[in-house]
mmCIF file of C-alpha atoms in Angstrom:
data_model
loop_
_atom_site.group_PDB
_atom_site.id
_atom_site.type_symbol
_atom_site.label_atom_id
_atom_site.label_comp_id
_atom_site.label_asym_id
_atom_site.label_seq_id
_atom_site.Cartn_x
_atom_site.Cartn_y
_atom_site.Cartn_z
ATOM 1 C CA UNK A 192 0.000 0.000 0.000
ATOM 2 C CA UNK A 193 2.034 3.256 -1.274
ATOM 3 C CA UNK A 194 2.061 6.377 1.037
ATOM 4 C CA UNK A 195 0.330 8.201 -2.114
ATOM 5 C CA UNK A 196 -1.646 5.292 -3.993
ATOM 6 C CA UNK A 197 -4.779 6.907 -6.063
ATOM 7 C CA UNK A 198 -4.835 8.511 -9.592
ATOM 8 C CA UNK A 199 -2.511 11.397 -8.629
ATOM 9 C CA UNK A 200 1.007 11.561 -9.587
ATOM 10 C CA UNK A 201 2.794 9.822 -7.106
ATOM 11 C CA UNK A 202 5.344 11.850 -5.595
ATOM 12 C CA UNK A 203 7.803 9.435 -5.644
ATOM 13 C CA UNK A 204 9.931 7.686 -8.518
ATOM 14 C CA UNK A 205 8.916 4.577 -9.685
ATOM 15 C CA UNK A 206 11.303 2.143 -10.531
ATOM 16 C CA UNK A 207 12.769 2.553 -13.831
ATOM 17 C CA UNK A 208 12.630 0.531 -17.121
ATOM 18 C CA UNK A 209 15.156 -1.529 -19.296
ATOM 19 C CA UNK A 210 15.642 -2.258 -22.473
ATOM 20 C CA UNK A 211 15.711 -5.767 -23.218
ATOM 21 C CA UNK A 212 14.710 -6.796 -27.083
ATOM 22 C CA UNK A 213 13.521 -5.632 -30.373
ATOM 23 C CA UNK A 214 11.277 -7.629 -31.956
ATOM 24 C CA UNK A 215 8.259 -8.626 -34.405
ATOM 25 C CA UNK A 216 4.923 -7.606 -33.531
ATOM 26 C CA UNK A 217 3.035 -10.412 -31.768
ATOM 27 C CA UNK A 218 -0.755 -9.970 -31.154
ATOM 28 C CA UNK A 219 -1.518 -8.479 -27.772
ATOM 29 C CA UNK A 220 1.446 -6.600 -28.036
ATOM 30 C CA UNK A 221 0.882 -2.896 -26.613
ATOM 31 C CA UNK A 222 0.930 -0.877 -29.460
ATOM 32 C CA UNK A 223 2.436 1.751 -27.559
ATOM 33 C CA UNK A 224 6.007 -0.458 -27.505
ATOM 34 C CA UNK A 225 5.878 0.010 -31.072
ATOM 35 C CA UNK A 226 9.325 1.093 -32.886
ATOM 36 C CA UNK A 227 8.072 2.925 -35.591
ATOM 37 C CA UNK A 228 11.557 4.034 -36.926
ATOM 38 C CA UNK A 229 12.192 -0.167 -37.043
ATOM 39 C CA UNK A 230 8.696 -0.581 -38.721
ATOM 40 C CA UNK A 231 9.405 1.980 -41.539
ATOM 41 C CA UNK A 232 12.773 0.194 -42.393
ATOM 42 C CA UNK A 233 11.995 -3.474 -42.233
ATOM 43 C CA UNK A 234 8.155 -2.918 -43.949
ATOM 44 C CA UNK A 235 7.218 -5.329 -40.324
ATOM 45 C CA UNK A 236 6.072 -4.075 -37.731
ATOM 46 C CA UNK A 237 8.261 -4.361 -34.316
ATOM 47 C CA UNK A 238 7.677 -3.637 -31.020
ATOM 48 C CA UNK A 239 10.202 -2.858 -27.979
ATOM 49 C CA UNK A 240 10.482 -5.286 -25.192
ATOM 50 C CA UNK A 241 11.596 -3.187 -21.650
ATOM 51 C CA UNK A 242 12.219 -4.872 -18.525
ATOM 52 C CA UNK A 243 10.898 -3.761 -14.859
ATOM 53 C CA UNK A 244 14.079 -2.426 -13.000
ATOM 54 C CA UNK A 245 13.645 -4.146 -9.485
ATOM 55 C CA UNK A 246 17.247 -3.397 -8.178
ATOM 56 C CA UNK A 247 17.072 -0.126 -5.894
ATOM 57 C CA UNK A 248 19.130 1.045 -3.320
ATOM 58 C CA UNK A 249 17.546 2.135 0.099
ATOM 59 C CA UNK A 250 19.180 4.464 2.415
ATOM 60 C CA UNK A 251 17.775 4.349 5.896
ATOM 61 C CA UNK A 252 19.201 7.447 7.850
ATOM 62 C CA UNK A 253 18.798 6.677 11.288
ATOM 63 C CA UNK A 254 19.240 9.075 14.846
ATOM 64 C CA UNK A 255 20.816 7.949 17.888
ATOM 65 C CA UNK A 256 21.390 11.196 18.907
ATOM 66 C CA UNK A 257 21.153 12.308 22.443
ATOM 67 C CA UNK A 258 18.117 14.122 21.979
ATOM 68 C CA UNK A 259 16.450 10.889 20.966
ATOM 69 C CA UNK A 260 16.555 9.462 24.330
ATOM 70 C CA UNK A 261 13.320 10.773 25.860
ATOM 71 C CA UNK A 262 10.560 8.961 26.071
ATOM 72 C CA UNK A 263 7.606 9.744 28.238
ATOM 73 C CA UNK A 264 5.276 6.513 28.056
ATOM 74 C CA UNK A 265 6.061 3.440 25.833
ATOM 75 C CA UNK A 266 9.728 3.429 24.760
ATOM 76 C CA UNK A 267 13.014 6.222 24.015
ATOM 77 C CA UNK A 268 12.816 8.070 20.725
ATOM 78 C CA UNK A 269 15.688 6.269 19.666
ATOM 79 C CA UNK A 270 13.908 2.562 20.168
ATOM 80 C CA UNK A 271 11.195 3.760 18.198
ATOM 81 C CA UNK A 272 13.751 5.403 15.700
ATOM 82 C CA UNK A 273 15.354 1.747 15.734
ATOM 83 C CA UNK A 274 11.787 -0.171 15.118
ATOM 84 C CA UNK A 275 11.057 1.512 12.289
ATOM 85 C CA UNK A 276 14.748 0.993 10.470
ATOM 86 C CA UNK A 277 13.818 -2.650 11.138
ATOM 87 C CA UNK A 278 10.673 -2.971 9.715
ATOM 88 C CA UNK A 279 12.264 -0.190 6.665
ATOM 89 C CA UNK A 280 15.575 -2.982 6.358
ATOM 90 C CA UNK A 281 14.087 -6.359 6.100
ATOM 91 C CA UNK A 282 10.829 -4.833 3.955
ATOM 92 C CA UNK A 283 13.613 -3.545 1.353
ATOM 93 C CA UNK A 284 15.220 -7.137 1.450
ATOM 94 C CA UNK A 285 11.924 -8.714 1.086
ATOM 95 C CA UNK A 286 11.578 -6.622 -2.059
ATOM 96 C CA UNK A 287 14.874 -7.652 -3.478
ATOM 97 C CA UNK A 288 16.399 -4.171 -3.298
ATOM 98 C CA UNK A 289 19.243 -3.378 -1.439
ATOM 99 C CA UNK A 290 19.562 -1.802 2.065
ATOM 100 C CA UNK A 291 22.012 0.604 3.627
ATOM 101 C CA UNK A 292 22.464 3.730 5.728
ATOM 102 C CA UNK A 293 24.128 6.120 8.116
ATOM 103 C CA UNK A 294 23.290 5.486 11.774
ATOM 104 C CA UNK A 295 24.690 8.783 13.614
ATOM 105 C CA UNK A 296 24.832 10.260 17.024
ATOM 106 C CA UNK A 297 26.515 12.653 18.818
ATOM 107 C CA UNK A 298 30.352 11.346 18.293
ATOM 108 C CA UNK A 299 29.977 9.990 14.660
ATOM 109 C CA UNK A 300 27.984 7.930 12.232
ATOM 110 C CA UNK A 301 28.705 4.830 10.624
ATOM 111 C CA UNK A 302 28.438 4.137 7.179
ATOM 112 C CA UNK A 303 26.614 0.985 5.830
ATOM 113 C CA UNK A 304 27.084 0.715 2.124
ATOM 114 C CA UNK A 305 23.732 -1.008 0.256
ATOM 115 C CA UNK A 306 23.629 -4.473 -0.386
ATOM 116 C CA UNK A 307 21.067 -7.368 -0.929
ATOM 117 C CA UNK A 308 22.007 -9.822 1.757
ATOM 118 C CA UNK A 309 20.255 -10.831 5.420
ATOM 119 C CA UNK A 310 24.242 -9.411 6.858
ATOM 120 C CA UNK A 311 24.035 -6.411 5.591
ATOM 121 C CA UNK A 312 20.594 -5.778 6.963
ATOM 122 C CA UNK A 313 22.280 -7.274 10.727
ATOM 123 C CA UNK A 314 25.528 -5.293 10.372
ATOM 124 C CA UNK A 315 22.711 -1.984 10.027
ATOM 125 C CA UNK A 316 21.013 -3.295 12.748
ATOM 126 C CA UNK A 317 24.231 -4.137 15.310
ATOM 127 C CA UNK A 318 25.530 -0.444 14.445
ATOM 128 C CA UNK A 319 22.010 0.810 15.651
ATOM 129 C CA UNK A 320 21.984 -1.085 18.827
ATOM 130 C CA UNK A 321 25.728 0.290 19.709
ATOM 131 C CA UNK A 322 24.910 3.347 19.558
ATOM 132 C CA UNK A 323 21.383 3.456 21.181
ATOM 133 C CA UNK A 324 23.390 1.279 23.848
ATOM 134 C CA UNK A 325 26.087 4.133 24.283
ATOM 135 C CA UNK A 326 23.223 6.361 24.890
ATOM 136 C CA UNK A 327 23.999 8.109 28.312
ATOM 137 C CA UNK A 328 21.677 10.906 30.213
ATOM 138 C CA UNK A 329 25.070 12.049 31.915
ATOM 139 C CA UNK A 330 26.045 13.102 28.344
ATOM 140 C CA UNK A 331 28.821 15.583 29.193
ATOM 141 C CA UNK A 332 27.885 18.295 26.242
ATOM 142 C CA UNK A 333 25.005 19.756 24.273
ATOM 143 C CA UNK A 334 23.928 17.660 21.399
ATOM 144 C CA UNK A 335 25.434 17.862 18.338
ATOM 145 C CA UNK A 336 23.092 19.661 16.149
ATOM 146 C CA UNK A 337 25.380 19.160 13.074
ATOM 147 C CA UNK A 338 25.763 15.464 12.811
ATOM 148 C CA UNK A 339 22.116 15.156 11.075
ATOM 149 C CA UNK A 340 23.762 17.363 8.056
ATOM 150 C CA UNK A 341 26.867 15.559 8.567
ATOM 151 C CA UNK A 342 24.389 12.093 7.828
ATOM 152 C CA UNK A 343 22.423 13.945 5.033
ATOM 153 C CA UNK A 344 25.843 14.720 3.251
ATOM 154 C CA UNK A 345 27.433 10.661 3.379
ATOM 155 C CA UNK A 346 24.273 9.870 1.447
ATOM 156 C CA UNK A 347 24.668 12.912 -0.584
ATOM 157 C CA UNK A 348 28.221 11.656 -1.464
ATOM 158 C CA UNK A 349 27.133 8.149 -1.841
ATOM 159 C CA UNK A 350 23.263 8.182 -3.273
ATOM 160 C CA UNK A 351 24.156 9.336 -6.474
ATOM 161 C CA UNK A 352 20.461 8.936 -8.444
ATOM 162 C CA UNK A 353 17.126 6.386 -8.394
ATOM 163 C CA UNK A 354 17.941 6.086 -4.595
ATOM 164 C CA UNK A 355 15.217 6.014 -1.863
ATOM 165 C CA UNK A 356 16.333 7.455 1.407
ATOM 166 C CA UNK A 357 14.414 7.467 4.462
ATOM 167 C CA UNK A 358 15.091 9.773 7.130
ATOM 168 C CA UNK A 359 14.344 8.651 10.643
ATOM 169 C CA UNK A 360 15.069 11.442 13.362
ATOM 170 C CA UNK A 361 13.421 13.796 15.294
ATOM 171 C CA UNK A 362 14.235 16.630 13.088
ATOM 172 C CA UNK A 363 16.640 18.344 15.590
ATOM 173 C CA UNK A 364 19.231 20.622 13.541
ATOM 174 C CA UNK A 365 17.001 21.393 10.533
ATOM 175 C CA UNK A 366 18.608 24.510 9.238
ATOM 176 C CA UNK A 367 19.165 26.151 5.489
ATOM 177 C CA UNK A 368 22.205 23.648 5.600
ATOM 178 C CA UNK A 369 19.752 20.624 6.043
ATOM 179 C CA UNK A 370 17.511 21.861 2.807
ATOM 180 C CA UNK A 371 20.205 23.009 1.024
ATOM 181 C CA UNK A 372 20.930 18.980 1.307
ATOM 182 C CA UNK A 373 17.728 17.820 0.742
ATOM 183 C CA UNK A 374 17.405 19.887 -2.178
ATOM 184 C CA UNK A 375 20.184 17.979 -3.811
ATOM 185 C CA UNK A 376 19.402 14.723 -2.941
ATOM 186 C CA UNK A 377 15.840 15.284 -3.875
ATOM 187 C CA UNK A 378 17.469 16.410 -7.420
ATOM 188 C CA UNK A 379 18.150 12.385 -8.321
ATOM 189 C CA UNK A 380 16.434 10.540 -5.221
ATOM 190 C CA UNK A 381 13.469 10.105 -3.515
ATOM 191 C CA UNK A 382 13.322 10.742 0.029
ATOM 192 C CA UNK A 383 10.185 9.749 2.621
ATOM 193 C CA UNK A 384 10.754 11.481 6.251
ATOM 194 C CA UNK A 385 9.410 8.993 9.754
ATOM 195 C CA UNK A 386 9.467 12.293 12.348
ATOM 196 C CA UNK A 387 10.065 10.566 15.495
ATOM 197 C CA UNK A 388 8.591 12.240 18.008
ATOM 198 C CA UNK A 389 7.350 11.870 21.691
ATOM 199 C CA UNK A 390 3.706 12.705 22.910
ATOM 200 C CA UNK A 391 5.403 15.254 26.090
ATOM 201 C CA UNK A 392 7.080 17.356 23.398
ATOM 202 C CA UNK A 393 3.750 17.664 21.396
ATOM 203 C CA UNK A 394 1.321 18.963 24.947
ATOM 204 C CA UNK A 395 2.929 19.226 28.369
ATOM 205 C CA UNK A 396 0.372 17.859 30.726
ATOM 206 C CA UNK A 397 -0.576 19.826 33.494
ATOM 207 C CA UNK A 398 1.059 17.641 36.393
ATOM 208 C CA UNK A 399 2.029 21.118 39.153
ATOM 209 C CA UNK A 400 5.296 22.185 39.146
ATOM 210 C CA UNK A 401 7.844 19.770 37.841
ATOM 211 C CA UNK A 402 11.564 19.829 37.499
ATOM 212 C CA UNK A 403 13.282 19.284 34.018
ATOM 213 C CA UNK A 404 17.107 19.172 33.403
ATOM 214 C CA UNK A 405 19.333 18.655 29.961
ATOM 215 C CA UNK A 406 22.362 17.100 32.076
ATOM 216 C CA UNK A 407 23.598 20.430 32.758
ATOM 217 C CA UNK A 408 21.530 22.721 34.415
ATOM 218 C CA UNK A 409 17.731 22.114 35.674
ATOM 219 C CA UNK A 410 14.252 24.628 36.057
ATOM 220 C CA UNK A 411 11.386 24.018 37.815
ATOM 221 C CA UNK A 412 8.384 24.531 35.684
ATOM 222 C CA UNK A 413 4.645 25.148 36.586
ATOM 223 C CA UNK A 414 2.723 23.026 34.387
ATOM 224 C CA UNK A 415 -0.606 23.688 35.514
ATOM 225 C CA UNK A 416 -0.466 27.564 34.148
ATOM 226 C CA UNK A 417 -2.407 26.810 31.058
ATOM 227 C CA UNK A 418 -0.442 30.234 29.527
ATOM 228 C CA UNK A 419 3.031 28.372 29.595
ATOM 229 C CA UNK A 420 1.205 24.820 28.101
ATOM 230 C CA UNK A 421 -0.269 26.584 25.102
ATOM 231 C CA UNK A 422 2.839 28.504 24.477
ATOM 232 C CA UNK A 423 5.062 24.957 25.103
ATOM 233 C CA UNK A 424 1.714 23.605 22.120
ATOM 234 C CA UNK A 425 2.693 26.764 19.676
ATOM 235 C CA UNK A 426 6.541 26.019 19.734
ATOM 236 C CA UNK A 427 5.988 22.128 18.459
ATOM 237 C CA UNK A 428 3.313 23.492 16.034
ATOM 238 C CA UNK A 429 5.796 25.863 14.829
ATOM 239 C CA UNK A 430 8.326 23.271 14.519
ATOM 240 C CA UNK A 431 5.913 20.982 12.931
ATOM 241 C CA UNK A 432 5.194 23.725 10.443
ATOM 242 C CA UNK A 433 8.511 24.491 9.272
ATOM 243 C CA UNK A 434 8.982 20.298 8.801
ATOM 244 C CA UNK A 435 6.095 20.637 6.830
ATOM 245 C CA UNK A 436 6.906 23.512 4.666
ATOM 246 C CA UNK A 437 10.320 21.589 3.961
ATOM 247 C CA UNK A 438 8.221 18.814 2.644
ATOM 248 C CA UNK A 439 5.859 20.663 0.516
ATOM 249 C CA UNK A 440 8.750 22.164 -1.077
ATOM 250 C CA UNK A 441 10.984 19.221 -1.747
ATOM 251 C CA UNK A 442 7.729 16.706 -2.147
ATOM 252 C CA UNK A 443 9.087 14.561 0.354
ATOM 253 C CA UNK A 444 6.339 12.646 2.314
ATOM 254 C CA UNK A 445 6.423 12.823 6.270
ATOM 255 C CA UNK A 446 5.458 10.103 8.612
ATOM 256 C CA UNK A 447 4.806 10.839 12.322
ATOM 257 C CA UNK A 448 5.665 8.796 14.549
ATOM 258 C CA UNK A 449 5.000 9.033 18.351
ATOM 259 C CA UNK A 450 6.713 6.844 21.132
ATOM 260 C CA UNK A 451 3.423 6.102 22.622
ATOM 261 C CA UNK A 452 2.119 3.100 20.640
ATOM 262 C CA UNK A 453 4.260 0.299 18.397
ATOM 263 C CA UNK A 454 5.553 1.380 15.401
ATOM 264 C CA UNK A 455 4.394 -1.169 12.793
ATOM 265 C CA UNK A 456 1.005 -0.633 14.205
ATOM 266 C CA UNK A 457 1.772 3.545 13.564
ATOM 267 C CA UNK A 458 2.807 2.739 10.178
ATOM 268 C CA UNK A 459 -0.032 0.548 9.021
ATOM 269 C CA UNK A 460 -2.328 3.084 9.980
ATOM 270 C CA UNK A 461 -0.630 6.175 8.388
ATOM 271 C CA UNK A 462 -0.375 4.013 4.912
ATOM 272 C CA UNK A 463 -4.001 2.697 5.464
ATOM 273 C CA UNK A 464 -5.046 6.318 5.131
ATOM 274 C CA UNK A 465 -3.572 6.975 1.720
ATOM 275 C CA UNK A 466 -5.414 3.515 0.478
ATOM 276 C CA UNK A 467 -8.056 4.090 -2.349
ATOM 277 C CA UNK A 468 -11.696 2.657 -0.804
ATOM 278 C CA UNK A 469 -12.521 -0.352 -2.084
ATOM 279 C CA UNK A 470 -16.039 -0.571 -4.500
ATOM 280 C CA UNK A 471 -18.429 -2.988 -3.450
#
C-alpha cells in the first residue's frame, strides 16, 4: 500500500525501465512499444520489449542522537527510531532491493554501504543497537546539532540517483544547511521522512510544578499555568510547520511517529489512510 496510492502523480519515482529486445509484432502486443523508426525500415512491424528495474538502493538514515533518548510513556525516541529501520531494512530485502544507511549520534555515524544480503541488513542493525546502547543521560555536552547534516551529506556523497532514502530522526538541527541537502538529494532521489517524536514534546500535561534538566543545568516549571502549556503547544506546532513547509517544497512525504504506541502498528495506519476505498 504506497504512502500516495490513487490517480494522482505519485510523488515518488517509480522504478525505472530496461531495455531488453527488439522484436516482431506479436498480437496483444501494446501498441504503444511500437518502434516505428524499425517498422518503416523493415516494412514489419516491431515492437520494444523493456524490462521492470527491481534493483534499488535504500538508504535508511537513522538518529541515535542524544536528543532521541526521551521517552515519556512506551519506549526512548531512539527505540522507536530503531523499530522503524527494522521494519524499513528487512521490507527492502523482502523486495529484493538493497539496504544501507548512516546510523549517527553525537560522536559519529557509521556508514553501511547497500547491499542485498540478510548481513548487511544485521551489520545496520548491530551499528544501531551500539549506539542506542552508548546512549547516556550524563552526556557531558550539548547535542550535536550538526551530525544530522553531517548524515544527510554521506548519502549525498554516496546516493548518487534512483535512490530512496528514508530519514528517521526527530528533526533536531534542521537549518538552510539541512535543505540546502535535501534539495540535492531530492534532485536524483526520492526521500520519505518517519518524524520521530514523543507525545510530552507535542502537549505538556498539566502535572504542578515539575523539574526538568538537559544534564547540565535544571528549572522548575509550573505546568498547571495553562499560559506556559499553550505557548510549550505553539513552539511544536511551529516546529511541525517548518517540517512541513520543507516537505511541501521538496515533495518529500512525512510520517509521524510518536513513542506512545508500536511502530508497525503507527505505520499501518498512516499508509491505510492513503489507500483508495474499495467498490463494493
Amino acid at each position: 500500500h504506497s504512502v500516495l496510492a490513487g490517480r494522482h502523480n505519485s510523488r515518488l519515482r517509480g522504478r525505472g525501465l530496461t531495455f531488453e529486445e527488439l522484436r516482431n509484432y506479436l498480437p496483444g502486443d501494446d501498441i504503444r512499444n511500437m518502434d516505428w523508426k524499425v517498422t518503416a525500415r523493415t516494412r514489419e512491424p516491431h515492437v520494444r520489449v523493456y524490462t521492470e528495474e527491481r534493483d534499488r538502493s535504500v538508504w535508511l538514515l537513522v538518529d541515535q542522537r542524544i536528543s532521541m533518548q526521551f521517552g515519556s510513556q512506551r519506549c526512548m525516541k531512539a527505540v522507536t527510531a530503531a523499530e522503524v529501520a527494522a521494519l524499513s531494512a528487512w521490507r527492502v530485502l523482502e523486495t529484493g532491493d538493497r539496504v544501507g544507511g548512516v546510523v549517527f549520534g553525537d560522536k559519529g555515524e557509521d556508514l553501511i554501504m547497500p547491499h542485498r544480503s540478510e548481513d548487511r541488513v544485521m551489520q545496520l542493525l548491530g551499528s544501531i543497537n551500539r549506539r542506542n546502547q552508548s546512549l547516556d543521560a550524563r552526556h557531558d555536552g550539548p547535542a550535536a546539532k550538526g551530525r544530522l547534516n553531517q548524515a544527510l551529506q554521506q548519502v549525498a556523497r554516496n546516493a548518487p540517483h534512483d535512490c530512496l532514502v528514508v530519514l528517521i530522526s526527530d528533526g533536531l538541527g534542521l537549518d538552510d544547511e539541512t535543505r540546502r541537502l535535501i534539495s540535492r538529494i531530492t534532485q536524483h532521489n526520492d526521500v520519505i521522512c518517519a518524524l520521530i517524536f514523543d507525545p510530552m514534546e507535542a502537549a505538556l500535561p498539566d502535572s504542578g510544578r515539575l523539574t526538568f534538566s538537559d544534564g547540565q543545568g535544571q528549572i522548575e516549571v509550573d505546568t498547571g499555568s495553562s499560559r506556559l502549556r499553550k505557548k510549550y503547544h505553539e513552539r511544536f506546532e511551529q516546529r511541525l510547520d517548518q517540517i512541513h513547509n520543507a516537505s511541501r517544497r521538496y515533495k518529500i512525504p512525512v510520517l509521524p511517529i510518536h513513542t506512545g504506541a508500536g511502530a508497525a502498528e503507527q505505520i499501518r495506519d498512516l499508509l491505510g489512510r492513503h489507500q483508495a476505498p474499495v467498490r463494493r
